[in-house]
Amino acid sequence: MTLTEENRKYILNEFLEDIWGISDLEYQKRVWLRGEGPECDSIGETINRFFDTAEFLLPKYKEFHISKNQYQILKKFYKEFEAFSQHCYQNPLEFIDSQEWARVMDRAKEVLQAFDYKSEN
């Protein structure tokens, strides 16, 4: 399957939007814990989307105009989030205030900074 430039931009933006959700505690409390919209999301959905997209995008990072530095920062975040997700947390109340989750959020913020990404939410 050949992707257009528009498709690549869309995929990368959606990927970064998921990382933004991982970085933003207020979003997590509002959407994951309280179920307030307009978004409909959960930690499980976020984990699935992130890893599905990462498995596709990271091996082809150059096609997505991701610099080597951005790629390295993404890989660092990927490893941190992967280690965290191995705990199979399904309820954010189990982890949202933990030091481990704080590290994951910090790594997510590093990714967003590397991409100069600002969420539209």
PDB file of N, CA and C in Angstrom, residues 24-121:
ATOM      1  N   ASP A  24      -1.221  14.199  29.168  1.00  0.00           N
ATOM      2  CA  ASP A  24      -2.072  15.202  29.795  1.00  0.00           C
ATOM      3  C   ASP A  24      -2.948  14.618  30.903  1.00  0.00           C
ATOM      4  N   LEU A  25      -2.588  14.893  32.136  1.00  0.00           N
ATOM      5  CA  LEU A  25      -3.291  14.351  33.291  1.00  0.00           C
ATOM      6  C   LEU A  25      -4.737  14.834  33.366  1.00  0.00           C
ATOM      7  N   GLU A  26      -4.984  16.081  33.029  1.00  0.00           N
ATOM      8  CA  GLU A  26      -6.357  16.597  33.075  1.00  0.00           C
ATOM      9  C   GLU A  26      -7.254  15.874  32.066  1.00  0.00           C
ATOM     10  N   TYR A  27      -6.723  15.622  30.867  1.00  0.00           N
ATOM     11  CA  TYR A  27      -7.466  14.851  29.860  1.00  0.00           C
ATOM     12  C   TYR A  27      -7.788  13.464  30.410  1.00  0.00           C
ATOM     13  N   GLN A  28      -6.809  12.810  31.001  1.00  0.00           N
ATOM     14  CA  GLN A  28      -6.994  11.465  31.534  1.00  0.00           C
ATOM     15  C   GLN A  28      -8.067  11.448  32.616  1.00  0.00           C
ATOM     16  N   LYS A  29      -8.025  12.415  33.512  1.00  0.00           N
ATOM     17  CA  LYS A  29      -9.033  12.466  34.577  1.00  0.00           C
ATOM     18  C   LYS A  29     -10.419  12.738  34.010  1.00  0.00           C
ATOM     19  N   ARG A  30     -10.491  13.664  33.061  1.00  0.00           N
ATOM     20  CA  ARG A  30     -11.782  14.043  32.478  1.00  0.00           C
ATOM     21  C   ARG A  30     -12.364  12.918  31.635  1.00  0.00           C
ATOM     22  N   VAL A  31     -11.550  12.311  30.767  1.00  0.00           N
ATOM     23  CA  VAL A  31     -12.062  11.350  29.796  1.00  0.00           C
ATOM     24  C   VAL A  31     -11.959   9.906  30.304  1.00  0.00           C
ATOM     25  N   TRP A  32     -10.780   9.518  30.768  1.00  0.00           N
ATOM     26  CA  TRP A  32     -10.602   8.129  31.202  1.00  0.00           C
ATOM     27  C   TRP A  32     -11.319   7.828  32.505  1.00  0.00           C
ATOM     28  N   LEU A  33     -11.266   8.765  33.471  1.00  0.00           N
ATOM     29  CA  LEU A  33     -11.861   8.504  34.783  1.00  0.00           C
ATOM     30  C   LEU A  33     -13.333   8.898  34.870  1.00  0.00           C
ATOM     31  N   ARG A  34     -13.645  10.119  34.451  1.00  0.00           N
ATOM     32  CA  ARG A  34     -15.012  10.616  34.619  1.00  0.00           C
ATOM     33  C   ARG A  34     -15.899  10.344  33.404  1.00  0.00           C
ATOM     34  N   GLY A  35     -15.301   9.982  32.272  1.00  0.00           N
ATOM     35  CA  GLY A  35     -16.080   9.690  31.073  1.00  0.00           C
ATOM     36  C   GLY A  35     -16.769  10.900  30.480  1.00  0.00           C
ATOM     37  N   GLU A  36     -16.197  12.082  30.724  1.00  0.00           N
ATOM     38  CA  GLU A  36     -16.767  13.307  30.176  1.00  0.00           C
ATOM     39  C   GLU A  36     -16.231  13.505  28.762  1.00  0.00           C
ATOM     40  N   GLY A  37     -17.052  13.886  27.860  1.00  0.00           N
ATOM     41  CA  GLY A  37     -16.679  14.040  26.456  1.00  0.00           C
ATOM     42  C   GLY A  37     -16.144  15.407  26.143  1.00  0.00           C
ATOM     43  N   PRO A  38     -16.089  15.715  24.895  1.00  0.00           N
ATOM     44  CA  PRO A  38     -16.761  14.977  23.823  1.00  0.00           C
ATOM     45  C   PRO A  38     -16.006  13.716  23.384  1.00  0.00           C
ATOM     46  N   GLU A  39     -14.778  13.541  23.830  1.00  0.00           N
ATOM     47  CA  GLU A  39     -14.003  12.374  23.432  1.00  0.00           C
ATOM     48  C   GLU A  39     -14.562  11.108  24.079  1.00  0.00           C
ATOM     49  N   CYS A  40     -14.361  10.006  23.407  1.00  0.00           N
ATOM     50  CA  CYS A  40     -14.701   8.693  23.946  1.00  0.00           C
ATOM     51  C   CYS A  40     -13.413   7.877  23.863  1.00  0.00           C
ATOM     52  N   ASP A  41     -12.786   7.638  25.019  1.00  0.00           N
ATOM     53  CA  ASP A  41     -11.461   7.039  25.015  1.00  0.00           C
ATOM     54  C   ASP A  41     -11.245   6.309  26.336  1.00  0.00           C
ATOM     55  N   SER A  42     -10.265   5.414  26.338  1.00  0.00           N
ATOM     56  CA  SER A  42      -9.876   4.699  27.553  1.00  0.00           C
ATOM     57  C   SER A  42      -8.392   4.384  27.467  1.00  0.00           C
ATOM     58  N   ILE A  43      -7.809   3.985  28.582  1.00  0.00           N
ATOM     59  CA  ILE A  43      -6.397   3.611  28.570  1.00  0.00           C
ATOM     60  C   ILE A  43      -6.194   2.406  27.656  1.00  0.00           C
ATOM     61  N   GLY A  44      -7.110   1.447  27.668  1.00  0.00           N
ATOM     62  CA  GLY A  44      -6.978   0.271  26.814  1.00  0.00           C
ATOM     63  C   GLY A  44      -6.982   0.627  25.338  1.00  0.00           C
ATOM     64  N   GLU A  45      -7.901   1.505  24.942  1.00  0.00           N
ATOM     65  CA  GLU A  45      -7.963   1.950  23.549  1.00  0.00           C
ATOM     66  C   GLU A  45      -6.694   2.709  23.171  1.00  0.00           C
ATOM     67  N   THR A  46      -6.228   3.541  24.081  1.00  0.00           N
ATOM     68  CA  THR A  46      -5.019   4.323  23.826  1.00  0.00           C
ATOM     69  C   THR A  46      -3.819   3.404  23.639  1.00  0.00           C
ATOM     70  N   ILE A  47      -3.675   2.418  24.495  1.00  0.00           N
ATOM     71  CA  ILE A  47      -2.570   1.466  24.376  1.00  0.00           C
ATOM     72  C   ILE A  47      -2.636   0.752  23.031  1.00  0.00           C
ATOM     73  N   ASN A  48      -3.823   0.255  22.666  1.00  0.00           N
ATOM     74  CA  ASN A  48      -3.963  -0.461  21.395  1.00  0.00           C
ATOM     75  C   ASN A  48      -3.641   0.425  20.195  1.00  0.00           C
ATOM     76  N   ARG A  49      -4.191   1.639  20.175  1.00  0.00           N
ATOM     77  CA  ARG A  49      -3.920   2.552  19.049  1.00  0.00           C
ATOM     78  C   ARG A  49      -2.441   2.892  18.973  1.00  0.00           C
ATOM     79  N   PHE A  50      -1.852   3.199  20.133  1.00  0.00           N
ATOM     80  CA  PHE A  50      -0.449   3.595  20.133  1.00  0.00           C
ATOM     81  C   PHE A  50       0.432   2.493  19.555  1.00  0.00           C
ATOM     82  N   PHE A  51       0.306   1.284  20.066  1.00  0.00           N
ATOM     83  CA  PHE A  51       1.202   0.217  19.615  1.00  0.00           C
ATOM     84  C   PHE A  51       0.906  -0.219  18.185  1.00  0.00           C
ATOM     85  N   ASP A  52      -0.358  -0.226  17.785  1.00  0.00           N
ATOM     86  CA  ASP A  52      -0.680  -0.539  16.390  1.00  0.00           C
ATOM     87  C   ASP A  52      -0.020   0.460  15.435  1.00  0.00           C
ATOM     88  N   THR A  53      -0.144   1.732  15.766  1.00  0.00           N
ATOM     89  CA  THR A  53       0.434   2.769  14.913  1.00  0.00           C
ATOM     90  C   THR A  53       1.955   2.749  14.988  1.00  0.00           C
ATOM     91  N   ALA A  54       2.508   2.587  16.163  1.00  0.00           N
ATOM     92  CA  ALA A  54       3.967   2.570  16.332  1.00  0.00           C
ATOM     93  C   ALA A  54       4.595   1.429  15.535  1.00  0.00           C
ATOM     94  N   GLU A  55       3.969   0.270  15.551  1.00  0.00           N
ATOM     95  CA  GLU A  55       4.507  -0.886  14.820  1.00  0.00           C
ATOM     96  C   GLU A  55       4.554  -0.609  13.320  1.00  0.00           C
ATOM     97  N   PHE A  56       3.621   0.184  12.844  1.00  0.00           N
ATOM     98  CA  PHE A  56       3.569   0.553  11.431  1.00  0.00           C
ATOM     99  C   PHE A  56       4.512   1.708  11.113  1.00  0.00           C
ATOM    100  N   LEU A  57       4.489   2.724  11.952  1.00  0.00           N
ATOM    101  CA  LEU A  57       5.170   3.981  11.661  1.00  0.00           C
ATOM    102  C   LEU A  57       6.674   3.946  11.934  1.00  0.00           C
ATOM    103  N   LEU A  58       7.090   3.404  13.050  1.00  0.00           N
ATOM    104  CA  LEU A  58       8.497   3.503  13.444  1.00  0.00           C
ATOM    105  C   LEU A  58       9.473   2.869  12.449  1.00  0.00           C
ATOM    106  N   PRO A  59       9.184   1.698  11.894  1.00  0.00           N
ATOM    107  CA  PRO A  59      10.136   1.153  10.923  1.00  0.00           C
ATOM    108  C   PRO A  59      10.259   2.007   9.652  1.00  0.00           C
ATOM    109  N   LYS A  60       9.246   2.829   9.402  1.00  0.00           N
ATOM    110  CA  LYS A  60       9.213   3.673   8.197  1.00  0.00           C
ATOM    111  C   LYS A  60       9.353   5.156   8.555  1.00  0.00           C
ATOM    112  N   TYR A  61      10.005   5.438   9.666  1.00  0.00           N
ATOM    113  CA  TYR A  61       9.998   6.814  10.182  1.00  0.00           C
ATOM    114  C   TYR A  61      10.479   7.844   9.167  1.00  0.00           C
ATOM    115  N   LYS A  62      11.420   7.476   8.306  1.00  0.00           N
ATOM    116  CA  LYS A  62      11.916   8.444   7.318  1.00  0.00           C
ATOM    117  C   LYS A  62      10.826   8.836   6.329  1.00  0.00           C
ATOM    118  N   GLU A  63       9.954   7.896   5.995  1.00  0.00           N
ATOM    119  CA  GLU A  63       8.841   8.191   5.084  1.00  0.00           C
ATOM    120  C   GLU A  63       7.867   9.200   5.686  1.00  0.00           C
ATOM    121  N   PHE A  64       7.863   9.289   7.012  1.00  0.00           N
ATOM    122  CA  PHE A  64       6.974  10.208   7.715  1.00  0.00           C
ATOM    123  C   PHE A  64       7.684  11.516   8.073  1.00  0.00           C
ATOM    124  N   HIS A  65       8.875  11.705   7.491  1.00  0.00           N
ATOM    125  CA  HIS A  65       9.672  12.922   7.701  1.00  0.00           C
ATOM    126  C   HIS A  65       9.996  13.132   9.184  1.00  0.00           C
ATOM    127  N   ILE A  66      10.262  12.033   9.864  1.00  0.00           N
ATOM    128  CA  ILE A  66      10.667  12.071  11.260  1.00  0.00           C
ATOM    129  C   ILE A  66      12.194  12.079  11.283  1.00  0.00           C
ATOM    130  N   SER A  67      12.767  13.059  11.960  1.00  0.00           N
ATOM    131  CA  SER A  67      14.224  13.167  12.022  1.00  0.00           C
ATOM    132  C   SER A  67      14.796  12.052  12.892  1.00  0.00           C
ATOM    133  N   LYS A  68      16.082  11.851  12.784  1.00  0.00           N
ATOM    134  CA  LYS A  68      16.761  10.836  13.594  1.00  0.00           C
ATOM    135  C   LYS A  68      16.595  11.153  15.089  1.00  0.00           C
ATOM    136  N   ASN A  69      16.728  12.421  15.451  1.00  0.00           N
ATOM    137  CA  ASN A  69      16.549  12.831  16.845  1.00  0.00           C
ATOM    138  C   ASN A  69      15.125  12.553  17.322  1.00  0.00           C
ATOM    139  N   GLN A  70      14.131  12.922  16.523  1.00  0.00           N
ATOM    140  CA  GLN A  70      12.739  12.651  16.886  1.00  0.00           C
ATOM    141  C   GLN A  70      12.504  11.147  17.028  1.00  0.00           C
ATOM    142  N   TYR A  71      13.087  10.384  16.125  1.00  0.00           N
ATOM    143  CA  TYR A  71      12.957   8.926  16.164  1.00  0.00           C
ATOM    144  C   TYR A  71      13.528   8.368  17.465  1.00  0.00           C
ATOM    145  N   GLN A  72      14.695   8.848  17.866  1.00  0.00           N
ATOM    146  CA  GLN A  72      15.316   8.372  19.102  1.00  0.00           C
ATOM    147  C   GLN A  72      14.445   8.689  20.324  1.00  0.00           C
ATOM    148  N   ILE A  73      13.863   9.873  20.331  1.00  0.00           N
ATOM    149  CA  ILE A  73      12.987  10.263  21.434  1.00  0.00           C
ATOM    150  C   ILE A  73      11.720   9.410  21.433  1.00  0.00           C
ATOM    151  N   LEU A  74      11.176   9.145  20.255  1.00  0.00           N
ATOM    152  CA  LEU A  74      10.012   8.258  20.146  1.00  0.00           C
ATOM    153  C   LEU A  74      10.328   6.854  20.648  1.00  0.00           C
ATOM    154  N   LYS A  75      11.492   6.338  20.285  1.00  0.00           N
ATOM    155  CA  LYS A  75      11.887   4.995  20.726  1.00  0.00           C
ATOM    156  C   LYS A  75      12.027   4.944  22.249  1.00  0.00           C
ATOM    157  N   LYS A  76      12.580   5.993  22.826  1.00  0.00           N
ATOM    158  CA  LYS A  76      12.716   6.067  24.287  1.00  0.00           C
ATOM    159  C   LYS A  76      11.338   6.036  24.944  1.00  0.00           C
ATOM    160  N   PHE A  77      10.412   6.810  24.395  1.00  0.00           N
ATOM    161  CA  PHE A  77       9.050   6.802  24.918  1.00  0.00           C
ATOM    162  C   PHE A  77       8.407   5.436  24.707  1.00  0.00           C
ATOM    163  N   TYR A  78       8.586   4.861  23.529  1.00  0.00           N
ATOM    164  CA  TYR A  78       8.013   3.549  23.224  1.00  0.00           C
ATOM    165  C   TYR A  78       8.439   2.527  24.276  1.00  0.00           C
ATOM    166  N   LYS A  79       9.712   2.495  24.586  1.00  0.00           N
ATOM    167  CA  LYS A  79      10.217   1.530  25.565  1.00  0.00           C
ATOM    168  C   LYS A  79       9.621   1.773  26.950  1.00  0.00           C
ATOM    169  N   GLU A  80       9.526   3.024  27.352  1.00  0.00           N
ATOM    170  CA  GLU A  80       8.956   3.361  28.663  1.00  0.00           C
ATOM    171  C   GLU A  80       7.478   2.963  28.719  1.00  0.00           C
ATOM    172  N   PHE A  81       6.739   3.290  27.669  1.00  0.00           N
ATOM    173  CA  PHE A  81       5.307   2.985  27.636  1.00  0.00           C
ATOM    174  C   PHE A  81       5.067   1.479  27.515  1.00  0.00           C
ATOM    175  N   GLU A  82       5.912   0.805  26.764  1.00  0.00           N
ATOM    176  CA  GLU A  82       5.790  -0.649  26.630  1.00  0.00           C
ATOM    177  C   GLU A  82       6.004  -1.336  27.987  1.00  0.00           C
ATOM    178  N   ALA A  83       7.032  -0.918  28.701  1.00  0.00           N
ATOM    179  CA  ALA A  83       7.297  -1.493  30.024  1.00  0.00           C
ATOM    180  C   ALA A  83       6.114  -1.249  30.954  1.00  0.00           C
ATOM    181  N   PHE A  84       5.577  -0.038  30.907  1.00  0.00           N
ATOM    182  CA  PHE A  84       4.422   0.291  31.737  1.00  0.00           C
ATOM    183  C   PHE A  84       3.213  -0.559  31.353  1.00  0.00           C
ATOM    184  N   SER A  85       2.943  -0.687  30.053  1.00  0.00           N
ATOM    185  CA  SER A  85       1.736  -1.372  29.595  1.00  0.00           C
ATOM    186  C   SER A  85       1.766  -2.878  29.864  1.00  0.00           C
ATOM    187  N   GLN A  86       2.932  -3.419  30.178  1.00  0.00           N
ATOM    188  CA  GLN A  86       3.038  -4.839  30.506  1.00  0.00           C
ATOM    189  C   GLN A  86       2.284  -5.187  31.792  1.00  0.00           C
ATOM    190  N   HIS A  87       1.971  -4.176  32.596  1.00  0.00           N
ATOM    191  CA  HIS A  87       1.240  -4.406  33.837  1.00  0.00           C
ATOM    192  C   HIS A  87      -0.247  -4.640  33.612  1.00  0.00           C
ATOM    193  N   CYS A  88      -0.688  -4.440  32.365  1.00  0.00           N
ATOM    194  CA  CYS A  88      -2.089  -4.679  31.994  1.00  0.00           C
ATOM    195  C   CYS A  88      -3.069  -3.878  32.841  1.00  0.00           C
ATOM    196  N   TYR A  89      -2.718  -2.643  33.136  1.00  0.00           N
ATOM    197  CA  TYR A  89      -3.644  -1.781  33.851  1.00  0.00           C
ATOM    198  C   TYR A  89      -4.850  -1.495  32.962  1.00  0.00           C
ATOM    199  N   GLN A  90      -6.028  -1.661  33.470  1.00  0.00           N
ATOM    200  CA  GLN A  90      -7.230  -1.306  32.735  1.00  0.00           C
ATOM    201  C   GLN A  90      -7.977  -0.162  33.416  1.00  0.00           C
ATOM    202  N   ASN A  91      -7.699   0.053  34.689  1.00  0.00           N
ATOM    203  CA  ASN A  91      -8.360   1.103  35.436  1.00  0.00           C
ATOM    204  C   ASN A  91      -7.331   2.169  35.799  1.00  0.00           C
ATOM    205  N   PRO A  92      -7.486   3.373  35.254  1.00  0.00           N
ATOM    206  CA  PRO A  92      -6.523   4.435  35.553  1.00  0.00           C
ATOM    207  C   PRO A  92      -6.382   4.737  37.044  1.00  0.00           C
ATOM    208  N   LEU A  93      -7.410   4.449  37.840  1.00  0.00           N
ATOM    209  CA  LEU A  93      -7.302   4.682  39.279  1.00  0.00           C
ATOM    210  C   LEU A  93      -6.161   3.875  39.890  1.00  0.00           C
ATOM    211  N   GLU A  94      -5.774   2.775  39.235  1.00  0.00           N
ATOM    212  CA  GLU A  94      -4.698   1.923  39.727  1.00  0.00           C
ATOM    213  C   GLU A  94      -3.314   2.549  39.551  1.00  0.00           C
ATOM    214  N   PHE A  95      -3.183   3.514  38.622  1.00  0.00           N
ATOM    215  CA  PHE A  95      -1.844   4.004  38.297  1.00  0.00           C
ATOM    216  C   PHE A  95      -1.712   5.507  38.125  1.00  0.00           C
ATOM    217  N   ILE A  96      -2.800   6.222  37.982  1.00  0.00           N
ATOM    218  CA  ILE A  96      -2.739   7.611  37.524  1.00  0.00           C
ATOM    219  C   ILE A  96      -1.889   8.515  38.423  1.00  0.00           C
ATOM    220  N   ASP A  97      -1.771   8.200  39.695  1.00  0.00           N
ATOM    221  CA  ASP A  97      -0.975   9.023  40.609  1.00  0.00           C
ATOM    222  C   ASP A  97       0.374   8.399  40.942  1.00  0.00           C
ATOM    223  N   SER A  98       0.774   7.376  40.195  1.00  0.00           N
ATOM    224  CA  SER A  98       2.030   6.679  40.497  1.00  0.00           C
ATOM    225  C   SER A  98       3.239   7.385  39.872  1.00  0.00           C
ATOM    226  N   GLN A  99       4.396   7.150  40.454  1.00  0.00           N
ATOM    227  CA  GLN A  99       5.655   7.676  39.914  1.00  0.00           C
ATOM    228  C   GLN A  99       5.934   7.080  38.533  1.00  0.00           C
ATOM    229  N   GLU A 100       5.590   5.819  38.368  1.00  0.00           N
ATOM    230  CA  GLU A 100       5.803   5.145  37.086  1.00  0.00           C
ATOM    231  C   GLU A 100       5.025   5.854  35.971  1.00  0.00           C
ATOM    232  N   TRP A 101       3.756   6.190  36.248  1.00  0.00           N
ATOM    233  CA  TRP A 101       2.951   6.883  35.244  1.00  0.00           C
ATOM    234  C   TRP A 101       3.471   8.299  35.017  1.00  0.00           C
ATOM    235  N   ALA A 102       3.948   8.947  36.062  1.00  0.00           N
ATOM    236  CA  ALA A 102       4.526  10.287  35.923  1.00  0.00           C
ATOM    237  C   ALA A 102       5.717  10.248  34.952  1.00  0.00           C
ATOM    238  N   ARG A 103       6.538   9.203  35.033  1.00  0.00           N
ATOM    239  CA  ARG A 103       7.669   9.056  34.096  1.00  0.00           C
ATOM    240  C   ARG A 103       7.175   8.872  32.661  1.00  0.00           C
ATOM    241  N   VAL A 104       6.122   8.070  32.495  1.00  0.00           N
ATOM    242  CA  VAL A 104       5.553   7.865  31.159  1.00  0.00           C
ATOM    243  C   VAL A 104       5.059   9.206  30.611  1.00  0.00           C
ATOM    244  N   MET A 105       4.348   9.960  31.424  1.00  0.00           N
ATOM    245  CA  MET A 105       3.842  11.261  30.972  1.00  0.00           C
ATOM    246  C   MET A 105       4.990  12.207  30.622  1.00  0.00           C
ATOM    247  N   ASP A 106       6.060  12.190  31.406  1.00  0.00           N
ATOM    248  CA  ASP A 106       7.222  13.040  31.114  1.00  0.00           C
ATOM    249  C   ASP A 106       7.842  12.667  29.769  1.00  0.00           C
ATOM    250  N   ARG A 107       7.971  11.377  29.498  1.00  0.00           N
ATOM    251  CA  ARG A 107       8.531  10.923  28.210  1.00  0.00           C
ATOM    252  C   ARG A 107       7.615  11.343  27.059  1.00  0.00           C
ATOM    253  N   ALA A 108       6.298  11.257  27.281  1.00  0.00           N
ATOM    254  CA  ALA A 108       5.348  11.687  26.256  1.00  0.00           C
ATOM    255  C   ALA A 108       5.515  13.176  25.968  1.00  0.00           C
ATOM    256  N   LYS A 109       5.709  13.964  27.010  1.00  0.00           N
ATOM    257  CA  LYS A 109       5.915  15.406  26.829  1.00  0.00           C
ATOM    258  C   LYS A 109       7.196  15.683  26.054  1.00  0.00           C
ATOM    259  N   GLU A 110       8.223  14.874  26.262  1.00  0.00           N
ATOM    260  CA  GLU A 110       9.464  15.028  25.500  1.00  0.00           C
ATOM    261  C   GLU A 110       9.222  14.791  24.013  1.00  0.00           C
ATOM    262  N   VAL A 111       8.402  13.799  23.697  1.00  0.00           N
ATOM    263  CA  VAL A 111       8.066  13.530  22.291  1.00  0.00           C
ATOM    264  C   VAL A 111       7.353  14.734  21.697  1.00  0.00           C
ATOM    265  N   LEU A 112       6.352  15.225  22.394  1.00  0.00           N
ATOM    266  CA  LEU A 112       5.584  16.359  21.882  1.00  0.00           C
ATOM    267  C   LEU A 112       6.465  17.581  21.672  1.00  0.00           C
ATOM    268  N   GLN A 113       7.387  17.786  22.585  1.00  0.00           N
ATOM    269  CA  GLN A 113       8.309  18.911  22.452  1.00  0.00           C
ATOM    270  C   GLN A 113       9.201  18.716  21.220  1.00  0.00           C
ATOM    271  N   ALA A 114       9.682  17.511  21.006  1.00  0.00           N
ATOM    272  CA  ALA A 114      10.555  17.237  19.857  1.00  0.00           C
ATOM    273  C   ALA A 114       9.834  17.479  18.536  1.00  0.00           C
ATOM    274  N   PHE A 115       8.526  17.271  18.527  1.00  0.00           N
ATOM    275  CA  PHE A 115       7.730  17.472  17.313  1.00  0.00           C
ATOM    276  C   PHE A 115       7.060  18.843  17.280  1.00  0.00           C
ATOM    277  N   ASP A 116       7.286  19.639  18.324  1.00  0.00           N
ATOM    278  CA  ASP A 116       6.640  20.943  18.457  1.00  0.00           C
ATOM    279  C   ASP A 116       5.134  20.791  18.273  1.00  0.00           C
ATOM    280  N   TYR A 117       4.582  19.793  18.949  1.00  0.00           N
ATOM    281  CA  TYR A 117       3.180  19.419  18.782  1.00  0.00           C
ATOM    282  C   TYR A 117       2.317  20.090  19.830  1.00  0.00           C
ATOM    283  N   LYS A 118       1.238  20.682  19.377  1.00  0.00           N
ATOM    284  CA  LYS A 118       0.232  21.274  20.251  1.00  0.00           C
ATOM    285  C   LYS A 118      -1.105  20.650  19.871  1.00  0.00           C
ATOM    286  N   SER A 119      -1.774  20.058  20.844  1.00  0.00           N
ATOM    287  CA  SER A 119      -3.064  19.435  20.593  1.00  0.00           C
ATOM    288  C   SER A 119      -4.113  20.490  20.301  1.00  0.00           C
ATOM    289  N   GLU A 120      -5.093  20.096  19.501  1.00  0.00           N
ATOM    290  CA  GLU A 120      -6.228  20.980  19.222  1.00  0.00           C
ATOM    291  C   GLU A 120      -7.284  20.858  20.306  1.00  0.00           C
ATOM    292  N   ASN A 121      -7.104  19.913  21.234  1.00  0.00           N
ATOM    293  CA  ASN A 121      -8.080  19.741  22.339  1.00  0.00           C
ATOM    294  C   ASN A 121      -7.888  20.825  23.369  1.00  0.00           C
TER     295      ASN A 121
END
